[in-house]
N, CA and C atoms as an extended XYZ file, in Angstrom:
339
Properties=species:S:1:pos:R:3:atomname:S:1:resname:S:1:resid:I:1 pbc="F F F"
N        -1.518      -17.054      -10.594 N   MET     1
C        -2.322      -16.407       -9.428 CA  MET     1
C        -3.218      -17.264       -9.083 C   MET     1
N        -3.639      -17.532       -7.788 N   ASP     2
C        -5.156      -18.662       -7.531 CA  ASP     2
C        -5.851      -16.950       -7.480 C   ASP     2
N        -7.176      -17.662       -6.883 N   SER     3
C        -8.120      -16.400       -7.171 CA  SER     3
C        -8.012      -15.968       -5.449 C   SER     3
N        -6.887      -16.494       -4.475 N   ARG     4
C        -6.829      -15.435       -2.982 CA  ARG     4
C        -6.194      -15.085       -3.457 C   ARG     4
N        -4.872      -15.030       -3.717 N   GLU     5
C        -3.783      -13.764       -3.950 CA  GLU     5
C        -4.372      -12.696       -5.092 C   GLU     5
N        -5.110      -13.109       -6.318 N   GLU     6
C        -5.929      -12.192       -7.215 CA  GLU     6
C        -6.213      -10.984       -6.143 C   GLU     6
N        -7.302      -11.410       -4.986 N   ARG     7
C        -8.156      -10.917       -4.008 CA  ARG     7
C        -7.504       -9.965       -3.270 C   ARG     7
N        -6.344      -10.417       -2.917 N   VAL     8
C        -5.543       -9.700       -2.149 CA  VAL     8
C        -5.240       -8.342       -2.545 C   VAL     8
N        -4.692       -8.422       -4.094 N   ALA     9
C        -4.072       -7.567       -4.242 CA  ALA     9
C        -4.890       -6.328       -4.914 C   ALA     9
N        -5.940       -7.102       -5.490 N   ARG    10
C        -7.435       -6.548       -5.336 CA  ARG    10
C        -7.628       -5.429       -4.413 C   ARG    10
N        -7.488       -6.027       -3.520 N   ASN    11
C        -7.798       -5.272       -1.844 CA  ASN    11
C        -6.794       -4.442       -1.172 C   ASN    11
N        -5.473       -4.659       -1.761 N   GLU    12
C        -4.612       -3.535       -1.526 CA  GLU    12
C        -4.556       -2.365       -2.526 C   GLU    12
N        -5.360       -2.721       -3.464 N   ALA    13
C        -5.174       -1.255       -4.376 CA  ALA    13
C        -6.262       -0.629       -3.828 C   ALA    13
N        -7.183       -1.112       -3.531 N   MET    14
C        -8.299        0.025       -2.799 CA  MET    14
C        -8.145        0.566       -1.546 C   MET    14
N        -7.108       -0.129       -0.824 N   TYR    15
C        -6.435        0.388        0.642 CA  TYR    15
C        -5.918        1.811       -0.331 C   TYR    15
N        -4.973        1.050       -1.072 N   ARG    16
C        -4.048        2.366       -1.334 CA  ARG    16
C        -4.933        3.369       -1.660 C   ARG    16
N        -5.953        3.433       -2.425 N   ALA    17
C        -6.795        4.389       -3.322 CA  ALA    17
C        -7.671        4.830       -1.910 C   ALA    17
N        -8.225        4.539       -0.971 N   VAL    18
C        -8.027        5.233        0.383 CA  VAL    18
C        -7.240        5.825        1.018 C   VAL    18
N        -6.291        5.456        1.302 N   ASN    19
C        -4.592        6.000        2.164 CA  ASN    19
C        -4.640        7.781        1.153 C   ASN    19
N        -4.661        7.514       -0.244 N   ARG    20
C        -3.902        7.919       -1.037 CA  ARG    20
C        -5.152        9.323       -1.136 C   ARG    20
N        -5.942        9.097       -0.443 N   GLU    21
C        -7.428        9.762       -0.288 CA  GLU    21
C        -6.910       10.756        0.811 C   GLU    21
N        -6.884       10.130        1.767 N   ILE    22
C        -6.478       10.260        2.988 CA  ILE    22
C        -5.262       11.548        3.105 C   ILE    22
N        -4.081       10.988        2.621 N   GLU    23
C        -3.082       12.066        2.222 CA  GLU    23
C        -3.292       13.370        1.757 C   GLU    23
N        -4.286       13.351        0.515 N   GLN    24
C        -4.550       14.345       -0.053 CA  GLN    24
C        -5.609       15.385        0.737 C   GLN    24
N        -6.326       14.654        1.772 N   VAL    25
C        -6.807       16.100        2.470 CA  VAL    25
C        -5.411       16.500        3.626 C   VAL    25
N        -4.812       15.643        4.090 N   ALA    26
C        -4.063       16.011        5.131 CA  ALA    26
C        -3.022       17.165        4.535 C   ALA    26
N        -3.058       17.399        2.733 N   GLU    27
C        -2.145       17.859        2.132 CA  GLU    27
C        -2.657       19.467        2.350 C   GLU    27
N        -4.257       19.274        1.858 N   GLU    28
C        -4.980       20.159        1.554 CA  GLU    28
C        -4.960       20.934        2.981 C   GLU    28
N        -5.036       20.510        3.929 N   THR    29
C        -4.894       21.306        4.994 CA  THR    29
C        -3.805       21.662        5.726 C   THR    29
N        -2.721       21.887        4.794 N   ASP    30
C        -1.412       22.449        5.053 CA  ASP    30
C        -0.626       21.557        6.255 C   ASP    30
N        -0.814       20.540        6.234 N   ASP    31
C         0.273       19.467        6.616 CA  ASP    31
C         1.796       19.610        6.044 C   ASP    31
N         2.895       19.757        6.531 N   GLY    32
C         3.909       19.237        6.085 CA  GLY    32
C         4.445       17.524        5.335 C   GLY    32
N         4.817       17.503        4.706 N   PRO    33
C         6.036       16.157        4.427 CA  PRO    33
C         6.062       15.742        5.829 C   PRO    33
N         7.103       16.436        7.076 N   SER    34
C         7.004       15.776        8.299 CA  SER    34
C         6.023       15.302        9.294 C   SER    34
N         4.764       15.878        9.039 N   GLU    35
C         3.424       15.653        9.642 CA  GLU    35
C         3.186       14.318       10.072 C   GLU    35
N         3.000       13.903       11.020 N   GLU    36
C         2.175       11.956       10.762 CA  GLU    36
C         0.896       11.734       10.209 C   GLU    36
N         0.774       10.911        9.703 N   LEU    37
C        -0.176       10.396        8.871 CA  LEU    37
C        -0.489        8.937        9.089 C   LEU    37
N        -1.704        8.697        9.879 N   ASN    38
C        -2.566        7.550        9.854 CA  ASN    38
C        -3.438        6.759        8.686 C   ASN    38
N        -2.710        5.517        8.119 N   VAL    39
C        -3.448        5.051        6.999 CA  VAL    39
C        -3.533        3.812        6.928 C   VAL    39
N        -4.586        2.908        6.477 N   ILE    40
C        -5.115        1.969        6.412 CA  ILE    40
C        -3.624        0.893        6.181 C   ILE    40
N        -3.659       -0.450        7.164 N   CYS    41
C        -2.810       -1.380        6.339 CA  CYS    41
C        -2.900       -1.926        4.819 C   CYS    41
N        -2.010       -1.539        4.058 N   GLU    42
C        -2.196       -2.332        2.626 CA  GLU    42
C        -2.032       -3.906        2.499 C   GLU    42
N        -1.633       -4.375        3.780 N   CYS    43
C        -1.775       -5.830        3.373 CA  CYS    43
C        -3.143       -6.743        2.630 C   CYS    43
N        -4.276       -6.347        2.016 N   GLY    44
C        -4.698       -6.733        1.437 CA  GLY    44
C        -6.195       -7.674        2.251 C   GLY    44
N        -5.429       -7.819        3.572 N   GLN    45
C        -6.231       -9.449        4.059 CA  GLN    45
C        -7.448       -8.459        4.756 C   GLN    45
N        -8.532       -9.379        4.232 N   PRO    46
C        -9.838       -8.754        4.621 CA  PRO    46
C       -10.467       -8.212        5.691 C   PRO    46
N        -9.659       -9.346        6.760 N   ASP    47
C        -9.875       -9.142        8.330 CA  ASP    47
C        -9.050       -8.129        9.091 C   ASP    47
N        -8.417       -7.608        8.384 N   CYS    48
C        -6.885       -6.666        8.631 CA  CYS    48
C        -7.564       -5.488        9.121 C   CYS    48
N        -7.571       -4.684       10.413 N   ARG    49
C        -7.901       -3.594       10.597 CA  ARG    49
C        -6.867       -2.520       11.145 C   ARG    49
N        -5.484       -2.967       10.960 N   ALA    50
C        -4.462       -2.501       11.371 CA  ALA    50
C        -4.196       -0.651       10.828 C   ALA    50
N        -3.979        0.133       12.034 N   THR    51
C        -3.494        1.065       11.163 CA  THR    51
C        -2.330        1.736       11.311 C   THR    51
N        -1.037        2.376       10.375 N   LEU    52
C         0.002        2.506       10.402 CA  LEU    52
C         0.020        3.966       10.722 C   LEU    52
N         1.353        4.552       11.064 N   THR    53
C         1.812        6.179       11.479 CA  THR    53
C         3.107        6.100       10.843 C   THR    53
N         2.959        7.238       10.009 N   LEU    54
C         3.947        7.470        9.110 CA  LEU    54
C         4.171        8.946        8.375 C   LEU    54
N         5.120        9.652        8.116 N   THR    55
C         4.893       11.211        7.639 CA  THR    55
C         4.449       10.860        6.762 C   THR    55
N         3.927       12.130        6.199 N   ILE    56
C         3.587       12.565        4.803 CA  ILE    56
C         4.673       12.025        3.291 C   ILE    56
N         5.479       12.411        4.006 N   ALA    57
C         6.763       12.443        2.942 CA  ALA    57
C         7.050       10.904        2.830 C   ALA    57
N         6.907        9.607        4.162 N   ASP    58
C         6.938        8.738        3.742 CA  ASP    58
C         6.030        8.116        2.935 C   ASP    58
N         4.422        8.423        3.056 N   TYR    59
C         3.674        7.799        2.378 CA  TYR    59
C         3.844        8.079        1.156 C   TYR    59
N         4.202        9.285        0.657 N   ASP    60
C         4.208        9.704       -0.935 CA  ASP    60
C         5.069        9.087       -1.187 C   ASP    60
N         6.013        8.704       -0.620 N   GLU    61
C         7.291        8.176       -1.468 CA  GLU    61
C         6.772        6.714       -2.000 C   GLU    61
N         5.820        6.103       -1.171 N   ILE    62
C         5.730        4.272       -1.373 CA  ILE    62
C         4.990        4.174       -2.838 C   ILE    62
N         3.716        4.722       -2.911 N   PRO    63
C         3.179        4.618       -3.954 CA  PRO    63
C         3.302        5.425       -5.500 C   PRO    63
N         5.269        5.875       -5.634 N   ARG    64
C         5.440        6.234       -6.831 CA  ARG    64
C         5.926        5.000       -7.651 C   ARG    64
N         6.044        3.913       -6.576 N   GLN    65
C         6.832        2.810       -7.856 CA  GLN    65
C         5.102        2.250       -7.192 C   GLN    65
N         4.387        1.646       -8.225 N   ARG    66
C         2.761        1.212       -8.496 CA  ARG    66
C         3.023        0.001       -7.628 C   ARG    66
N         3.522       -0.715       -7.547 N   ASP    67
C         4.008       -2.299       -7.170 CA  ASP    67
C         4.728       -2.328       -5.474 C   ASP    67
N         4.320       -0.827       -4.712 N   ARG    68
C         5.246       -0.904       -3.504 CA  ARG    68
C         3.544       -0.275       -2.267 C   ARG    68
N         3.591       -1.305       -1.313 N   PHE    69
C         2.526       -0.820       -0.467 CA  PHE    69
C         3.628       -0.813        1.348 C   PHE    69
N         2.589       -0.085        1.745 N   ALA    70
C         2.939       -0.119        3.063 CA  ALA    70
C         2.131       -0.954        3.815 C   ALA    70
N         2.969       -1.908        4.675 N   VAL    71
C         1.776       -2.880        5.473 CA  VAL    71
C         2.429       -3.030        7.212 C   VAL    71
N         1.722       -3.426        8.130 N   GLN    72
C         1.933       -3.528        9.277 CA  GLN    72
C         3.211       -4.939        9.577 C   GLN    72
N         4.426       -4.721       10.133 N   PRO    73
C         5.149       -5.485       10.631 CA  PRO    73
C         4.937       -6.778       10.473 C   PRO    73
N         5.114       -8.160        9.603 N   GLY    74
C         4.496       -9.346        9.839 CA  GLY    74
C         3.115       -9.880        8.924 C   GLY    74
N         2.663       -8.386        8.195 N   HIS    75
C         1.407       -8.896        7.333 CA  HIS    75
C         2.061       -8.941        6.007 C   HIS    75
N         3.616       -8.743        5.493 N   GLN    76
C         3.847       -9.287        4.846 CA  GLN    76
C         3.446      -10.809        3.686 C   GLN    76
N         3.564      -11.203        2.710 N   ASP    77
C         3.173      -12.109        1.840 CA  ASP    77
C         4.635      -12.715        1.378 C   ASP    77
N         5.342      -13.513        1.425 N   PRO    78
C         6.488      -14.034        0.929 CA  PRO    78
C         6.133      -14.416       -0.446 C   PRO    78
N         5.179      -15.062       -0.611 N   GLU    79
C         4.541      -15.803       -2.101 CA  GLU    79
C         4.436      -14.616       -2.500 C   GLU    79
N         4.437      -13.532       -2.595 N   ILE    80
C         4.126      -12.878       -3.733 CA  ILE    80
C         4.746      -11.206       -3.452 C   ILE    80
N         5.261      -11.112       -2.544 N   GLU    81
C         5.837       -9.566       -2.168 CA  GLU    81
C         7.431       -9.912       -1.297 C   GLU    81
N         8.299       -8.899       -1.397 N   ARG    82
C         9.336       -8.850       -0.829 CA  ARG    82
C         9.643       -7.784        0.397 C   ARG    82
N        10.013       -7.592        1.007 N   ILE    83
C         9.947       -6.125        1.982 CA  ILE    83
C        11.463       -5.552        1.589 C   ILE    83
N        11.122       -4.073        0.995 N   VAL    84
C        11.948       -3.624        0.434 CA  VAL    84
C        12.661       -2.281        1.381 C   VAL    84
N        11.841       -2.105        2.694 N   ARG    85
C        12.328       -1.159        3.743 CA  ARG    85
C        11.404       -1.802        4.728 C   ARG    85
N        12.197       -1.407        5.939 N   GLU    86
C        11.648       -2.149        7.502 CA  GLU    86
C        12.179       -0.756        8.284 C   GLU    86
N        10.324       -0.168        9.061 N   THR    87
C        10.869        0.655       10.309 CA  THR    87
C        10.236       -0.247       11.133 C   THR    87
N        10.284        0.645       12.364 N   ALA    88
C         9.515       -0.001       13.832 CA  ALA    88
C         8.020       -0.682       13.322 C   ALA    88
N         7.618        0.444       12.751 N   THR    89
C         6.255        0.842       12.921 CA  THR    89
C         5.054       -0.074       11.259 C   THR    89
N         6.053        0.465       10.569 N   PHE    90
C         5.633       -0.484        9.250 CA  PHE    90
C         6.868       -0.847        8.245 C   PHE    90
N         6.565       -1.858        6.931 N   VAL    91
C         6.999       -2.320        6.181 CA  VAL    91
C         6.452       -1.960        5.094 C   VAL    91
N         7.438       -1.796        3.536 N   VAL    92
C         7.323       -1.726        2.322 CA  VAL    92
C         7.667       -2.652        1.943 C   VAL    92
N         6.440       -3.106        1.091 N   VAL    93
C         6.821       -4.392        0.335 CA  VAL    93
C         6.565       -4.153       -0.926 C   VAL    93
N         7.271       -5.013       -1.963 N   ASP    94
C         7.374       -4.712       -3.644 CA  ASP    94
C         6.728       -6.137       -4.360 C   ASP    94
N         5.904       -6.119       -4.734 N   LYS    95
C         5.221       -6.875       -5.335 CA  LYS    95
C         6.116       -7.674       -6.473 C   LYS    95
N         5.800       -8.864       -7.029 N   PHE    96
C         6.416       -9.500       -7.659 CA  PHE    96
C         5.758      -10.454       -8.641 C   PHE    96
N         6.067      -11.040       -9.352 N   GLY    97
C         5.155      -11.587      -11.064 CA  GLY    97
C         3.690      -11.618      -11.127 C   GLY    97
N         3.115      -11.945      -11.071 N   GLU    98
C         1.225      -11.812      -11.493 CA  GLU    98
C         0.622      -10.886      -10.127 C   GLU    98
N         1.446      -11.001       -8.851 N   ALA    99
C         0.582       -9.390       -8.347 CA  ALA    99
C         1.197       -8.798       -8.601 C   ALA    99
N         2.424       -8.717       -8.783 N   GLU   100
C         3.230       -7.024       -9.212 CA  GLU   100
C         1.978       -6.553      -10.486 C   GLU   100
N         1.860       -7.274      -11.779 N   ARG   101
C         0.911       -6.988      -13.023 CA  ARG   101
C        -0.227       -6.741      -12.257 C   ARG   101
N        -0.937       -7.965      -11.466 N   ILE   102
C        -2.160       -6.959      -11.129 CA  ILE   102
C        -2.286       -5.488      -10.090 C   ILE   102
N        -1.466       -5.313       -9.225 N   ALA   103
C        -0.937       -3.912       -8.520 CA  ALA   103
C        -1.382       -2.853       -9.470 C   ALA   103
N        -0.378       -2.606      -10.492 N   GLU   104
C        -0.293       -1.875      -11.323 CA  GLU   104
C        -1.379       -1.779      -12.705 C   GLU   104
N        -1.732       -3.156      -12.764 N   SER   105
C        -2.798       -2.391      -13.431 CA  SER   105
C        -4.104       -2.019      -13.048 C   SER   105
N        -4.466       -2.305      -11.744 N   GLN   106
C        -5.055       -1.907      -10.545 CA  GLN   106
C        -4.973       -0.466      -10.382 C   GLN   106
N        -3.674       -0.079       -9.934 N   GLU   107
C        -3.146        1.643       -9.996 CA  GLU   107
C        -3.938        2.313      -11.443 C   GLU   107
N        -3.810        1.805      -12.586 N   ASP   108
C        -4.068        2.291      -13.959 CA  ASP   108
C        -5.535        2.242      -13.620 C   ASP   108
N        -6.534        1.400      -13.491 N   ARG   109
C        -7.579        1.589      -13.265 CA  ARG   109
C        -8.295        2.818      -12.311 C   ARG   109
N        -7.791        2.427      -11.677 N   GLU   110
C        -8.026        3.553      -10.436 CA  GLU   110
C        -7.500        5.464      -10.234 C   GLU   110
N        -6.822        5.070      -10.873 N   GLY   111
C        -6.111        6.708      -10.993 CA  GLY   111
C        -5.350        7.222      -10.277 C   GLY   111
N        -4.778        6.071       -9.439 N   THR   112
C        -4.253        6.411       -7.801 CA  THR   112
C        -2.672        6.346       -8.431 C   THR   112
N        -2.089        6.545       -9.333 N   ASN   113
C        -1.009        6.451       -9.621 CA  ASN   113
C        -0.481        8.204       -9.715 C   ASN   113
């Protein structure tokens, strides 16, 4: 994996940590699983400012597999991930290869799994 791909993978893990905090706050305010949640696109591109709207239940399911991320449609990178779920407002991508290893190690270090 080149340094760009590693940087992207680390950014994705950072965005995931922020989104988990957003989800936790929503749950603490008694929002139910069907309530909508606005999260940051987890594509890892440093210039991305996209936000995604999905239910708490949808977002809760994604990081259960530590190498899966929610991104805006069109923000997936076929060199390091494949689409495993596609909706009108977001896609779920699954890392493979070295990107998968980095994503999983970042999750372990950040304690976000």
